[in-house]
Amino acid sequence: MKTVKEVSRVTGVSVRTLHHYDAIGLLKPTRVTEAGYRLYDDTALRRLQTILLFRELQFPLKEIKEILDSPRFDPKDALEQQIHLLELQRQHLDALISHARKIQTTGVTLMDFSPFDRSALEEYTAQAKAKWGKTEAYKEFEQKTAGQTPAQRKQVGDALMDIFAQIGAIRHTSPASGEAQALVAKLQEFITEHYYTCTKQILRGLGQMYIAGDSMTENIDRAGGEGTAEFTHQAIDIYCK
């Protein structure tokens, strides 16, 4: 057993962060002594290691907890996914470094934005989240995307971003307007047709993900303009009520 200070020293995770993980139920100590000291065994440390890998991959804490608490969670499968995601992340960073060096050599006239494309990384991340968080949705997603070529997946992704561009075009109006609500319905139908059955419950969850502040928020705002993700979230919330 290790105390919280010993765990902090070994892992580099601050005591404050470990206390926060305990408070939100992400990483509970194995035992708490009568004096109130938190103690962690090897099982808890293995869970912490998994948490830290997901954090390196920019998974929100709430989603990490849902993944780890899923009755179908398999640590071996999850580790394989984490390794693949880390490899994709490394490839993305290598491409960016190479691109930056080219700019350094040739100047800012190099107008190639392909190294900034995170679609492969984001698609696999979405699959990983869906597999552990929404098992039935993941199975349906697998069925609908089976056999698709990268070009076909990109075409669907571009069509999805086009809907966000349409939403962004009216983001300065009321999210309760008929036009905004019609576009939310269109978004729901698109997701159901191309990914998985998008119930109002799932749609509401997606709306929360859109404003998480990660790459998904950035991509939506890039498609429709700054504030599109927040506007979409508001319109979805009204639609689902």
Coordinates of C-alpha atoms in Angstrom, one line a residue:
M1 CA 0.0 0.0 0.0
K2 CA 1.2 3.5 -0.8
T3 CA 0.0 6.8 0.8
V4 CA -1.3 9.6 -1.4
K5 CA 2.1 11.4 -1.0
E6 CA 4.0 8.3 -2.0
V7 CA 1.7 7.9 -5.1
S8 CA 2.2 11.5 -6.0
R9 CA 6.0 11.2 -5.7
V10 CA 6.1 8.0 -7.8
T11 CA 3.7 9.2 -10.5
G12 CA 4.2 12.9 -10.6
V13 CA 0.5 13.5 -10.1
S14 CA -0.1 16.1 -7.5
V15 CA -1.8 15.3 -4.2
R16 CA -4.5 17.9 -5.0
T17 CA -5.2 16.1 -8.3
L18 CA -5.4 12.7 -6.5
H19 CA -7.8 14.2 -4.0
H20 CA -9.9 15.5 -6.9
Y21 CA -10.0 12.1 -8.6
D22 CA -11.2 10.6 -5.3
A23 CA -13.9 13.3 -5.0
I24 CA -15.4 12.6 -8.5
G25 CA -15.1 8.9 -8.1
L26 CA -12.5 8.5 -10.8
L27 CA -9.8 6.9 -8.6
K28 CA -10.9 5.9 -5.1
P29 CA -8.2 4.9 -2.6
T30 CA -8.2 1.2 -1.7
R31 CA -8.6 2.0 1.9
V32 CA -8.8 5.0 4.2
T33 CA -7.3 4.7 7.6
E34 CA -9.0 5.8 10.8
A35 CA -6.8 8.8 10.8
G36 CA -8.1 9.7 7.3
Y37 CA -5.0 8.7 5.3
R38 CA -5.7 7.4 1.8
L39 CA -3.9 4.2 0.8
Y40 CA -3.6 2.8 -2.7
D41 CA -2.7 -0.8 -3.8
D42 CA -1.4 -2.1 -7.1
T43 CA -4.9 -2.4 -8.6
A44 CA -5.5 1.3 -7.9
L45 CA -2.1 2.2 -9.4
R46 CA -2.9 0.3 -12.5
R47 CA -6.2 2.2 -12.8
L48 CA -4.3 5.4 -12.4
Q49 CA -1.9 4.4 -15.1
T50 CA -4.8 3.9 -17.5
I51 CA -6.3 7.2 -16.5
L52 CA -3.0 9.0 -17.2
L53 CA -2.8 7.4 -20.6
F54 CA -6.3 8.6 -21.5
R55 CA -5.4 12.1 -20.2
E56 CA -2.4 12.2 -22.5
L57 CA -4.8 11.5 -25.3
Q58 CA -6.9 14.5 -24.1
F59 CA -10.0 12.5 -23.0
P60 CA -12.1 14.5 -20.5
L61 CA -12.2 13.1 -16.9
K62 CA -16.0 12.4 -17.2
E63 CA -15.5 10.3 -20.3
I64 CA -12.6 8.4 -18.7
K65 CA -14.7 7.5 -15.7
E66 CA -17.5 6.3 -18.0
I67 CA -15.1 4.1 -19.9
L68 CA -13.4 2.6 -16.8
D69 CA -16.7 2.0 -15.1
S70 CA -18.3 0.3 -18.1
P71 CA -19.1 -3.4 -17.4
R72 CA -17.7 -4.3 -20.8
F73 CA -14.4 -2.4 -20.2
D74 CA -11.4 -4.6 -21.1
P75 CA -8.0 -3.3 -20.0
K76 CA -6.2 -5.2 -22.6
D77 CA -8.3 -3.9 -25.5
A78 CA -8.2 -0.4 -24.1
L79 CA -4.4 -0.5 -23.9
E80 CA -4.3 -1.6 -27.6
Q81 CA -6.5 1.4 -28.5
Q82 CA -4.4 3.7 -26.4
I83 CA -1.2 2.5 -28.2
H84 CA -2.8 3.0 -31.6
L85 CA -4.0 6.5 -30.6
L86 CA -0.6 7.4 -29.3
E87 CA 0.9 6.2 -32.6
L88 CA -1.6 8.3 -34.6
Q89 CA -0.7 11.3 -32.3
R90 CA 3.0 10.8 -33.0
Q91 CA 2.4 10.6 -36.7
H92 CA 0.4 13.8 -36.5
L93 CA 3.2 15.6 -34.5
D94 CA 5.9 14.3 -36.9
A95 CA 4.0 15.7 -39.9
L96 CA 3.6 19.1 -38.1
I97 CA 7.3 19.2 -37.2
S98 CA 8.3 18.4 -40.8
H99 CA 5.9 21.0 -42.1
A100 CA 7.2 23.6 -39.7
R101 CA 10.8 22.9 -40.8
K102 CA 9.7 23.3 -44.5
I103 CA 8.2 26.7 -43.6
Q104 CA 11.5 27.6 -41.8
T105 CA 13.4 26.7 -45.0
T106 CA 11.1 28.1 -47.7
G107 CA 9.2 30.8 -45.8
V108 CA 5.5 31.3 -45.1
T109 CA 4.6 31.0 -48.8
L110 CA 4.2 27.3 -48.2
M111 CA 0.4 27.1 -48.4
D112 CA -0.1 23.4 -47.4
F113 CA -2.6 22.8 -44.6
S114 CA -2.8 19.0 -44.9
P115 CA -0.5 18.4 -41.9
F116 CA -3.1 20.1 -39.7
D117 CA -5.7 17.4 -40.6
R118 CA -6.6 15.5 -37.4
S119 CA -9.4 13.5 -39.0
A120 CA -7.8 10.1 -38.7
L121 CA -6.9 10.7 -35.0
E122 CA -10.4 12.1 -34.2
E123 CA -12.2 9.3 -36.0
Y124 CA -10.4 6.6 -34.0
T125 CA -10.8 8.5 -30.8
A126 CA -14.6 8.7 -31.4
Q127 CA -14.7 5.0 -32.1
A128 CA -12.8 4.3 -28.8
K129 CA -15.3 6.5 -26.8
A130 CA -18.3 5.0 -28.5
K131 CA -17.1 1.4 -27.9
W132 CA -16.9 1.8 -24.1
G133 CA -19.5 4.5 -23.5
K134 CA -22.3 3.5 -25.9
T135 CA -21.9 -0.1 -26.8
E136 CA -25.0 -0.5 -29.0
A137 CA -24.2 2.7 -30.8
Y138 CA -20.7 1.5 -31.4
K139 CA -22.0 -1.8 -32.9
E140 CA -24.2 0.2 -35.2
F141 CA -21.4 2.5 -36.1
E142 CA -19.2 -0.5 -37.0
Q143 CA -22.0 -1.9 -39.3
K144 CA -22.6 1.4 -41.1
T145 CA -18.9 2.2 -41.7
A146 CA -17.8 -1.3 -42.5
G147 CA -16.1 -1.4 -45.9
Q148 CA -15.9 2.4 -46.3
T149 CA -12.8 3.8 -47.9
P150 CA -10.9 6.7 -46.3
A151 CA -12.3 8.9 -49.2
Q152 CA -15.8 7.8 -48.4
R153 CA -15.3 8.5 -44.6
K154 CA -13.9 11.9 -45.5
Q155 CA -16.9 12.7 -47.7
V156 CA -19.3 11.9 -44.9
G157 CA -17.2 13.9 -42.5
D158 CA -17.2 16.9 -44.9
A159 CA -21.0 16.6 -45.2
L160 CA -21.3 16.7 -41.4
M161 CA -19.1 19.8 -41.2
D162 CA -21.3 21.4 -43.9
I163 CA -24.3 21.1 -41.6
F164 CA -22.3 22.9 -38.9
A165 CA -21.4 25.5 -41.4
Q166 CA -25.1 26.1 -42.1
I167 CA -25.8 26.3 -38.3
G168 CA -22.9 28.7 -38.0
A169 CA -24.4 31.0 -40.6
I170 CA -27.3 31.7 -38.3
R171 CA -25.5 31.6 -35.0
H172 CA -26.2 35.3 -34.3
T173 CA -30.0 34.5 -34.3
S174 CA -32.0 32.7 -31.6
P175 CA -31.2 29.0 -31.1
A176 CA -35.0 28.5 -30.6
S177 CA -35.8 29.9 -34.1
G178 CA -37.5 27.6 -36.6
E179 CA -34.5 27.6 -38.8
A180 CA -32.1 26.6 -36.0
Q181 CA -34.4 23.8 -34.9
A182 CA -34.8 22.5 -38.4
L183 CA -31.0 22.3 -38.7
V184 CA -30.8 20.4 -35.5
A185 CA -33.3 18.0 -36.8
K186 CA -31.2 17.7 -40.0
L187 CA -28.1 17.0 -37.9
Q188 CA -29.9 14.3 -35.9
E189 CA -31.1 12.6 -39.2
F190 CA -27.6 12.8 -40.7
I191 CA -26.0 11.1 -37.6
T192 CA -28.7 8.4 -37.7
E193 CA -28.2 7.8 -41.4
H194 CA -24.4 7.7 -41.4
Y195 CA -23.3 6.7 -37.9
Y196 CA -25.8 5.4 -35.4
T197 CA -29.4 5.9 -34.2
C198 CA -29.3 9.4 -32.7
T199 CA -31.9 9.4 -30.0
K200 CA -32.6 12.7 -28.2
Q201 CA -30.7 11.4 -25.3
I202 CA -27.6 10.7 -27.5
L203 CA -28.1 14.0 -29.3
R204 CA -28.1 15.9 -25.9
G205 CA -24.9 14.1 -25.0
L206 CA -23.3 15.1 -28.3
G207 CA -24.4 18.7 -27.6
Q208 CA -22.4 18.6 -24.3
M209 CA -19.4 17.1 -26.1
Y210 CA -19.5 19.9 -28.7
I211 CA -18.7 22.5 -26.0
A212 CA -16.0 20.4 -24.2
G213 CA -13.3 22.7 -25.5
D214 CA -11.4 20.0 -27.3
S215 CA -10.7 19.4 -31.0
M216 CA -14.4 18.7 -31.6
T217 CA -15.3 22.3 -30.5
E218 CA -12.4 23.7 -32.6
N219 CA -13.5 21.8 -35.7
I220 CA -17.2 22.9 -35.3
D221 CA -16.1 26.5 -34.8
R222 CA -13.8 26.3 -37.8
A223 CA -16.6 25.0 -40.0
G224 CA -19.2 27.6 -38.9
G225 CA -17.3 30.4 -37.2
E226 CA -16.4 31.1 -33.6
G227 CA -19.4 30.4 -31.3
T228 CA -21.0 27.7 -33.6
A229 CA -20.4 24.9 -31.1
E230 CA -22.0 26.8 -28.3
F231 CA -24.9 27.9 -30.5
T232 CA -25.4 24.3 -31.6
H233 CA -25.4 23.1 -28.0
Q234 CA -28.0 25.6 -27.1
A235 CA -30.2 24.7 -30.1
I236 CA -29.9 21.0 -29.3
D237 CA -30.8 21.6 -25.7
I238 CA -34.0 23.4 -26.8
Y239 CA -34.8 20.8 -29.4
C240 CA -34.4 17.9 -26.9
K241 CA -36.7 19.6 -24.4

